[in-house]
């Protein structure tokens, strides 16, 4: 029996996917659990990745006319109570501040004192507090539209947490806009979903399906919720971003009103949309392998790492200097409208250990430079998207010239690989039994990776949707929007009820 190849991450994806994920996060030094239950510490490599996500998205928001602002972390309880469906959706996750100071107790311990007249909710999302401000700012149709984004942290009390995917506190952006007409607000909702899809595919190399949520999966208080859904390597879906058309619900609750061009008082139409550090989790689970993290070049904190190989060299300074000059020349090249990001690793540690640390961190290109490479004026290159032993030599000048194209090739290859994986694990179903079989693991005690995306007709019955969720842990991830290959709307029959259906929807197990 052939011996299984040794991997840098243990267990492997097939052996234990949830634990593999945690080990990839640790091995890449992205984050670790904090002393505060359910919260994480994002370490420099993980935060540099989030900063690149943030900067790229921020530029896209500003290109579509949005501005950044900041609103309070604390929200009066009465604000949430104004929108009944909204408070119902978030009530169980709210952290509540009831006191404003600490005093020494009789035994020397600290006890809360100074009870607040009204409890404050630690921001779970900001529709209500932002709505209160928009009500002050909007008086006339001339004050509209308002197009504002906020980069912030939010708190949603979670019992079962996993770094980046589900934590009690997380980082995100939330866009909030107000418009004079329904059509403008709907157009904004669709536009921002397009921005998220563009970012997911062209920056994260993560293919997504654009769709709308069923009523049961809709954002609390929204009229319509649009989403992007991605397939992870355990074939589960990850909701990677949402864009909500809020109608006039929140405008009525917050009294956002304006005089229109006919002098009539009207309620504004509002939207909200957001993505979070959950994108880091999605990136990990879309691309990483059993040797660790694999980063798409457009978001990698470093594009290239140079590893000086000293061996028994009598002149290590010569090797270091050569590597630094190479780094400087590479930084003069541009990829993705930015200088190529290069690091020379001069740490005093064994070469193999150093090399593996960068494999696990997911840097797209590694260069090993020793005396022989310097003598030949060449570089010894490895790509993270290929086997770690797959290395090749290239003349120094040629590598510098081709570096941007190499990075672009890695980015494209990662997207193509992810698309292929989704294609191989997406199936259409026209009968109930085969659908149920698809989502039933062979080993119920220790489920193997199974299922995927199922395209099946659905009559829209909410009770049926709940029943399938109870039976299989499967939900309607989205009703696909027009214009996506292989997801065109076609009328048919719901395989669960025999009732007519307008189109197939995407079913999957999900995070």
XYZ file of C-alpha atoms in Angstrom:
511
model
C 0.000 0.000 0.000
C 1.439 3.373 -1.050
C 2.377 5.652 1.802
C 0.332 8.864 1.988
C 2.424 11.917 1.085
C 3.557 13.975 4.060
C 1.792 17.319 4.397
C 2.586 20.476 6.344
C -0.946 20.631 7.779
C -2.377 17.841 9.876
C -5.096 16.673 9.691
C -5.721 16.960 5.960
C -8.932 18.324 4.450
C -10.284 14.815 3.846
C -9.415 13.607 7.359
C -11.030 16.442 9.336
C -11.989 19.575 7.436
C -12.974 21.800 10.412
C -9.723 21.030 12.252
C -7.702 21.422 9.024
C -9.151 24.946 8.733
C -8.103 25.862 12.285
C -4.590 24.517 11.678
C -4.212 26.525 8.428
C -5.139 29.699 10.339
C -2.551 28.892 13.039
C 0.200 27.781 10.650
C -0.162 30.952 8.567
C -0.080 33.026 11.769
C -3.275 34.814 10.740
C -5.050 34.930 14.094
C -5.524 33.219 17.426
C -8.218 32.951 20.049
C -8.236 35.703 22.660
C -8.798 35.559 26.432
C -12.282 36.942 25.702
C -14.470 34.007 24.775
C -15.625 34.060 21.160
C -13.240 36.850 20.133
C -10.030 36.571 18.115
C -6.747 38.442 17.898
C -5.971 39.196 14.248
C -2.184 39.001 13.935
C -0.060 41.145 11.561
C -0.161 38.726 8.587
C -3.928 38.308 8.926
C -4.484 42.028 9.399
C -2.303 42.876 6.373
C -4.568 40.575 4.342
C -7.675 42.333 5.735
C -6.105 45.735 4.975
C -5.630 44.717 1.335
C -9.268 43.578 1.186
C -10.325 46.848 2.828
C -8.249 49.107 0.576
C -9.404 47.382 -2.608
C -13.078 47.498 -1.661
C -12.802 51.070 -0.381
C -11.520 52.214 -3.784
C -14.445 50.424 -5.470
C -16.946 52.089 -3.130
C -15.504 55.532 -3.796
C -15.518 54.870 -7.542
C -19.298 54.342 -7.259
C -19.802 57.670 -5.455
C -19.746 56.599 -1.803
C -18.075 58.391 1.115
C -16.856 57.060 4.468
C -18.206 58.199 7.831
C -18.357 56.817 11.362
C -21.340 56.305 13.686
C -21.556 55.364 17.395
C -20.752 51.900 18.715
C -23.648 52.165 21.197
C -27.293 52.140 20.110
C -30.162 53.029 22.479
C -32.484 50.056 23.014
C -35.470 52.199 21.966
C -33.924 52.630 18.491
C -33.992 48.878 17.850
C -37.558 48.642 19.142
C -38.789 50.981 16.383
C -38.388 48.261 13.730
C -40.126 45.121 15.052
C -38.781 42.567 12.545
C -35.275 43.997 12.895
C -35.158 43.687 16.696
C -36.677 40.198 16.511
C -33.901 39.104 14.136
C -31.039 40.359 16.314
C -32.439 40.212 19.881
C -30.762 36.913 20.815
C -27.345 38.129 19.644
C -27.253 41.550 21.329
C -24.670 42.553 23.924
C -26.260 45.066 26.314
C -24.574 47.790 28.406
C -26.583 48.579 31.556
C -24.062 50.446 33.784
C -21.528 53.222 33.214
C -18.907 52.708 35.937
C -17.233 50.231 38.290
C -16.884 50.559 42.054
C -14.923 48.582 44.612
C -17.099 46.069 46.469
C -16.723 45.145 50.147
C -14.348 42.264 49.289
C -12.211 44.450 47.003
C -13.711 43.116 43.746
C -15.168 45.482 41.157
C -18.939 45.723 40.844
C -20.999 47.579 38.201
C -22.557 50.819 39.406
C -24.356 53.795 37.912
C -27.246 52.086 36.139
C -28.114 53.720 32.811
C -31.567 55.243 32.336
C -31.799 53.327 29.050
C -29.712 50.237 28.178
C -27.329 50.613 25.235
C -26.858 47.878 22.635
C -23.322 47.259 21.388
C -23.659 47.685 17.606
C -24.859 44.443 15.910
C -25.551 46.507 12.743
C -26.237 50.213 12.305
C -29.471 50.718 10.346
C -31.286 52.294 13.311
C -28.574 54.680 14.565
C -27.710 55.779 11.030
C -31.414 56.177 10.250
C -31.737 58.578 13.201
C -28.989 60.763 11.720
C -30.387 60.606 8.180
C -33.727 61.833 9.593
C -31.885 64.985 10.705
C -29.903 65.414 7.504
C -32.695 64.846 4.962
C -35.295 67.612 4.535
C -35.632 67.994 0.768
C -35.208 65.877 -2.364
C -32.095 68.010 -2.927
C -30.487 66.279 0.102
C -30.733 62.915 -1.642
C -29.196 60.531 -2.376
C -26.987 59.948 0.676
C -24.300 57.374 -0.139
C -22.278 56.512 2.995
C -20.087 53.592 4.028
C -18.710 52.810 7.470
C -15.696 50.624 8.366
C -16.271 49.359 11.893
C -16.469 46.471 14.329
C -19.734 44.835 15.368
C -20.757 42.442 18.138
C -23.177 39.535 17.742
C -23.105 37.125 20.659
C -22.176 33.703 19.293
C -22.141 30.421 21.220
C -20.184 28.394 18.633
C -17.345 30.372 17.112
C -14.674 29.762 14.477
C -11.943 32.265 13.644
C -12.880 34.605 10.776
C -16.076 32.678 9.981
C -18.128 33.333 13.111
C -16.845 35.346 16.058
C -18.595 37.446 18.689
C -16.772 40.574 17.533
C -15.768 41.003 13.907
C -14.662 43.716 11.505
C -16.738 44.764 8.540
C -18.003 47.537 6.346
C -21.631 48.543 6.148
C -22.986 50.794 3.447
C -26.182 52.759 4.107
C -27.892 54.809 1.423
C -31.075 56.858 1.188
C -32.873 57.704 -2.066
C -35.811 59.736 -3.346
C -37.320 56.890 -5.399
C -37.809 53.153 -5.167
C -36.120 52.612 -8.544
C -32.956 54.402 -7.403
C -32.752 52.322 -4.222
C -33.298 49.046 -6.100
C -30.633 50.072 -8.624
C -28.210 50.799 -5.742
C -28.914 47.393 -4.153
C -28.098 45.607 -7.416
C -25.060 47.822 -8.132
C -23.417 47.057 -4.797
C -24.019 43.327 -5.170
C -22.186 43.668 -8.497
C -19.275 45.369 -6.723
C -19.058 42.459 -4.263
C -19.221 39.857 -7.045
C -16.517 41.712 -9.002
C -14.292 41.844 -5.916
C -14.855 38.176 -5.012
C -13.993 36.910 -8.481
C -11.316 39.352 -9.647
C -9.491 39.975 -6.358
C -10.213 36.905 -4.216
C -10.286 34.506 -7.218
C -13.428 33.091 -5.567
C -16.297 32.372 -7.987
C -19.739 33.356 -6.685
C -23.389 32.951 -7.598
C -25.423 36.162 -7.460
C -28.947 35.662 -6.208
C -31.792 36.703 -3.967
C -32.720 35.214 -0.635
C -36.050 33.541 0.090
C -38.310 35.296 2.609
C -37.066 32.986 5.374
C -33.416 33.866 4.764
C -33.974 37.601 4.253
C -32.289 40.264 6.419
C -34.620 41.200 9.306
C -36.751 44.162 8.192
C -35.658 44.092 4.535
C -37.994 43.956 1.530
C -35.385 42.067 -0.514
C -31.939 40.628 0.218
C -29.441 39.953 -2.560
C -26.342 37.850 -1.899
C -23.240 36.251 -3.334
C -22.701 32.571 -2.482
C -19.399 30.731 -2.864
C -18.543 27.027 -2.644
C -15.880 26.023 -0.134
C -13.698 22.911 -0.511
C -15.959 20.914 1.816
C -18.687 21.738 -0.726
C -20.621 23.890 1.721
C -21.812 27.354 0.752
C -20.466 30.550 2.267
C -22.593 33.685 2.099
C -19.797 36.090 1.201
C -21.715 39.370 0.962
C -25.240 40.779 1.116
C -27.039 43.820 -0.272
C -30.453 44.729 1.145
C -33.289 46.729 -0.352
C -35.017 48.052 2.771
C -37.932 49.731 0.999
C -39.383 52.430 3.271
C -39.467 50.230 6.390
C -36.490 51.778 8.163
C -37.263 55.249 6.825
C -40.704 55.043 8.469
C -39.253 53.713 11.723
C -36.612 56.500 11.799
C -38.852 59.146 10.185
C -36.516 59.869 7.258
C -38.780 62.215 5.314
C -38.319 64.838 2.603
C -40.249 67.306 0.505
C -40.349 66.035 -3.070
C -40.328 68.197 -6.225
C -44.100 68.651 -5.914
C -43.866 69.871 -2.324
C -45.257 66.562 -0.940
C -43.719 64.933 2.156
C -42.385 61.463 1.343
C -40.458 58.741 3.149
C -37.036 57.966 1.716
C -36.119 54.577 0.241
C -33.053 52.994 1.853
C -30.495 50.246 1.319
C -27.750 48.603 3.349
C -24.963 46.274 2.264
C -21.931 44.687 3.897
C -19.037 42.256 3.924
C -16.820 41.275 6.847
C -13.659 39.473 7.957
C -15.647 36.351 6.996
C -14.118 36.977 3.539
C -10.752 35.896 4.990
C -12.351 32.593 6.015
C -13.817 32.242 2.529
C -10.458 32.880 0.915
C -8.807 30.239 3.137
C -11.430 27.590 2.376
C -11.586 28.299 -1.369
C -7.866 28.011 -2.108
C -5.748 26.509 0.672
C -4.380 22.975 0.505
C -2.877 20.421 2.865
C 0.369 22.418 2.999
C -1.346 25.573 4.257
C -2.652 28.917 3.081
C -2.671 29.845 -0.603
C -3.173 33.540 -1.363
C -4.392 35.159 -4.584
C -1.677 37.641 -5.633
C -4.022 40.648 -5.744
C -4.570 40.389 -1.980
C -1.353 38.753 -0.734
C 0.554 40.905 1.823
C 3.728 39.900 -0.078
C 3.835 38.845 -3.712
C 7.355 37.437 -3.625
C 9.601 36.268 -0.807
C 13.340 35.959 -1.435
C 15.138 33.281 0.581
C 18.946 33.676 0.717
C 20.554 30.208 0.736
C 23.866 30.623 2.534
C 25.037 27.004 2.758
C 28.742 27.122 3.568
C 29.219 30.479 1.893
C 32.227 32.392 3.171
C 30.602 35.677 2.221
C 26.915 35.764 3.347
C 26.880 39.571 3.038
C 27.393 39.261 -0.730
C 24.317 36.993 -0.977
C 22.208 39.303 1.199
C 23.220 42.362 -0.828
C 22.434 40.607 -4.118
C 18.991 39.617 -2.784
C 18.280 43.173 -1.627
C 19.206 44.598 -5.051
C 16.913 41.999 -6.670
C 14.098 43.022 -4.312
C 14.601 46.668 -5.189
C 14.447 45.924 -8.922
C 11.284 43.855 -8.456
C 9.626 46.676 -6.492
C 10.061 48.916 -9.537
C 7.679 46.576 -11.408
C 3.912 46.940 -10.995
C 1.177 44.360 -10.633
C -2.476 45.244 -10.091
C -1.676 48.983 -10.299
C 0.706 48.726 -7.329
C 4.431 48.110 -6.860
C 5.236 44.427 -6.444
C 5.450 43.605 -2.714
C 8.714 41.820 -1.902
C 10.340 40.591 1.298
C 13.897 39.313 1.781
C 13.903 36.811 4.646
C 17.224 37.185 6.437
C 16.164 35.352 9.613
C 18.782 33.108 11.158
C 17.069 29.729 10.810
C 17.376 26.494 8.854
C 16.587 26.818 5.140
C 13.893 24.112 5.084
C 12.123 25.544 8.112
C 12.213 29.020 6.569
C 10.883 27.769 3.225
C 7.984 25.893 4.837
C 7.012 28.914 6.936
C 6.364 30.838 3.692
C 4.588 27.910 2.038
C 2.186 27.861 4.995
C 1.731 31.650 4.787
C 0.659 31.304 1.162
C 3.028 33.766 -0.565
C 2.492 33.375 -4.347
C 6.186 33.164 -5.412
C 9.282 32.009 -3.509
C 12.810 32.632 -4.791
C 15.781 30.697 -3.426
C 19.081 32.484 -4.048
C 22.424 30.811 -3.376
C 26.032 31.264 -4.594
C 25.371 29.228 -7.762
C 22.336 31.381 -8.692
C 24.391 34.543 -8.192
C 27.222 33.120 -10.315
C 24.729 32.365 -13.094
C 22.791 35.639 -12.560
C 19.574 33.624 -12.183
C 16.798 32.915 -9.702
C 15.407 29.563 -8.492
C 11.611 29.968 -8.410
C 8.652 28.113 -6.882
C 4.948 28.980 -7.264
C 2.601 28.406 -4.327
C -0.178 27.195 -6.630
C 2.029 24.279 -7.758
C 3.668 21.382 -5.891
C 6.305 22.606 -3.425
C 9.014 20.580 -5.210
C 8.084 22.065 -8.602
C 10.876 24.642 -8.985
C 12.648 26.119 -11.966
C 15.590 28.378 -12.756
C 15.195 31.597 -14.737
C 17.639 34.372 -15.710
C 17.405 37.265 -13.267
C 16.513 39.915 -15.881
C 13.880 37.679 -17.461
C 12.226 36.995 -14.092
C 12.083 40.713 -13.229
C 10.444 41.439 -16.584
C 7.977 38.546 -16.335
C 7.091 38.863 -12.627
C 3.824 40.818 -13.221
C 2.685 38.283 -15.837
C 3.596 35.375 -13.531
C 1.501 36.852 -10.724
C -1.400 37.457 -13.114
C -1.091 33.842 -14.269
C -1.299 32.576 -10.673
C -4.362 34.758 -10.017
C -6.104 33.413 -13.150
C -5.138 29.802 -12.396
C -6.579 30.028 -8.874
C -9.902 31.365 -10.169
C -10.037 28.691 -12.905
C -9.318 25.921 -10.379
C -12.051 27.177 -8.027
C -14.550 27.424 -10.902
C -13.722 23.885 -11.988
C -14.232 22.582 -8.439
C -17.649 24.252 -8.214
C -18.617 22.936 -11.643
C -17.675 19.362 -10.660
C -19.723 19.586 -7.463
C -22.897 21.213 -8.781
C -25.761 18.945 -9.902
C -29.347 19.339 -11.060
C -32.066 17.272 -9.382
C -35.614 16.482 -10.471
C -36.633 13.942 -7.815
C -36.757 14.072 -4.038
C -34.910 10.822 -3.271
C -31.761 11.578 -5.259
C -31.722 15.080 -3.708
C -31.879 13.580 -0.209
C -29.230 10.972 -1.085
C -26.891 13.715 -2.345
C -26.893 15.452 1.020
C -26.730 12.316 3.185
C -23.213 11.261 4.236
C -22.227 7.583 4.071
C -20.760 7.830 7.574
C -23.251 9.614 9.817
C -21.010 9.339 12.897
C -18.054 11.038 11.197
C -19.433 12.627 7.990
C -17.104 12.685 5.010
C -17.015 15.633 2.592
C -20.217 15.198 0.580
C -22.962 17.030 -1.280
C -22.311 20.307 -3.042
C -24.617 22.753 -4.819
C -27.958 21.244 -5.843
C -30.012 22.983 -8.520
C -33.636 22.003 -7.986
C -37.010 23.567 -8.590
C -38.788 25.028 -5.568
C -42.403 26.117 -5.242
C -41.567 28.712 -2.573
C -43.331 26.970 0.345
C -41.731 28.247 3.590
C -42.825 25.159 5.586
C -41.175 22.878 3.029
C -37.995 24.950 3.230
C -37.982 24.536 7.029
C -38.639 20.792 6.753
C -35.682 20.222 4.404
C -33.489 22.277 6.736
C -34.534 20.045 9.665
C -34.088 16.823 7.677
C -30.762 17.542 5.985
C -29.316 20.805 7.327
C -29.768 22.142 3.775
C -31.192 25.569 2.886
C -31.989 27.571 -0.230
C -28.817 29.592 -0.590
C -30.264 31.829 -3.274
C -32.615 32.211 -6.195
C -30.127 32.884 -9.039
C -30.297 36.270 -10.753
C -30.404 36.477 -14.576
C -27.303 36.470 -16.771
C -25.289 33.656 -15.168
C -24.140 30.719 -17.268
C -25.827 27.434 -16.360
C -28.285 29.192 -14.034
C -30.810 30.495 -16.547
C -34.421 30.559 -15.322
C -36.526 27.707 -16.672
C -40.053 26.853 -15.463
C -40.555 23.377 -14.060
C -42.028 21.295 -11.263
C -40.995 21.284 -7.604
C -39.720 17.707 -6.914
C -40.909 17.896 -3.297
C -44.526 18.987 -3.825
C -45.305 18.576 -7.524
C -46.319 22.244 -7.678
C -45.209 24.609 -10.474
C -41.861 26.401 -10.071
C -40.533 29.447 -11.941
C -36.883 28.372 -11.820
C -34.299 26.195 -10.145
C -32.769 27.501 -6.918
C -29.411 26.737 -5.281
C -29.628 24.384 -2.293
C -26.623 23.601 -0.082
C -25.354 23.056 3.409
C -23.808 26.291 4.580
C -21.677 28.151 7.102
